[in-house]
């Protein structure tokens, strides 16, 4: 039975990150929810693989995991949910849109966090072609640098190339999301989460997400800055949302 199986919460991280931010989530998600972080190429255990900077390459890496053939390995009548943080929000939306285009089963809920809508300016992704010095300063201005990061230091050498490619990917995905779909926007319920102190996607700047789905849209604000995924309120919120999905059976599962 569907209510005996956990809802799978597929998670996509922010630019420059792997999946370590999701490691502590199981204790805060609560019963009936299983987190499934997705690691993009070029980091952590996939660090030797070429990084992705385009939409087609992204979908080639992800889409097969959400087809009916992949679902057959699991329990097909259990709904699933997507959550993406910052860049991950664009990844999750791009995946949802691609599933919709192909007539494949959709997530029961799409949740995006710390992510301006594709129709709005985005300070970081819009700066993907700036110099290292300019990008480093911008990261510092918005609180996106670790305390020990210095120009030319280890963080700069190890993380900046990954971050820059991820910002390029974000820029491409934002542009692609603005292209009209023949069948209209995905008919998926959308949860938009913001951090109360996030300078990059403040609560007042995300209303435009309403234009990217024909489903209901709910907005929620949690404590924290741009990286509020590292604190318990977000997984607790998503855990509750997943249990609502399980009770109401909003959509059949594909993964």
GROMACS .gro file of C-alpha atoms in nm, residues 132-133 136-137 145 148-157 160:
model
   16
  132UNK     CA    1   3.719   3.602  -1.065
  133UNK     CA    2   3.785   3.918  -0.865
  136UNK     CA    3   3.467   3.678  -0.543
  137UNK     CA    4   3.363   4.024  -0.422
  145UNK     CA    5   3.192   3.282   0.114
  148UNK     CA    6   3.852   3.141   0.565
  149UNK     CA    7   3.814   3.202   0.190
  150UNK     CA    8   4.082   3.426   0.042
  151UNK     CA    9   4.162   3.523  -0.320
  152UNK     CA   10   4.406   3.265  -0.450
  153UNK     CA   11   4.355   3.041  -0.146
  154UNK     CA   12   4.241   2.679  -0.134
  155UNK     CA   13   3.867   2.757  -0.150
  156UNK     CA   14   3.928   2.989  -0.444
  157UNK     CA   15   4.126   2.726  -0.634
  160UNK     CA   16   3.547   2.868  -0.765
   0.00000   0.00000   0.00000
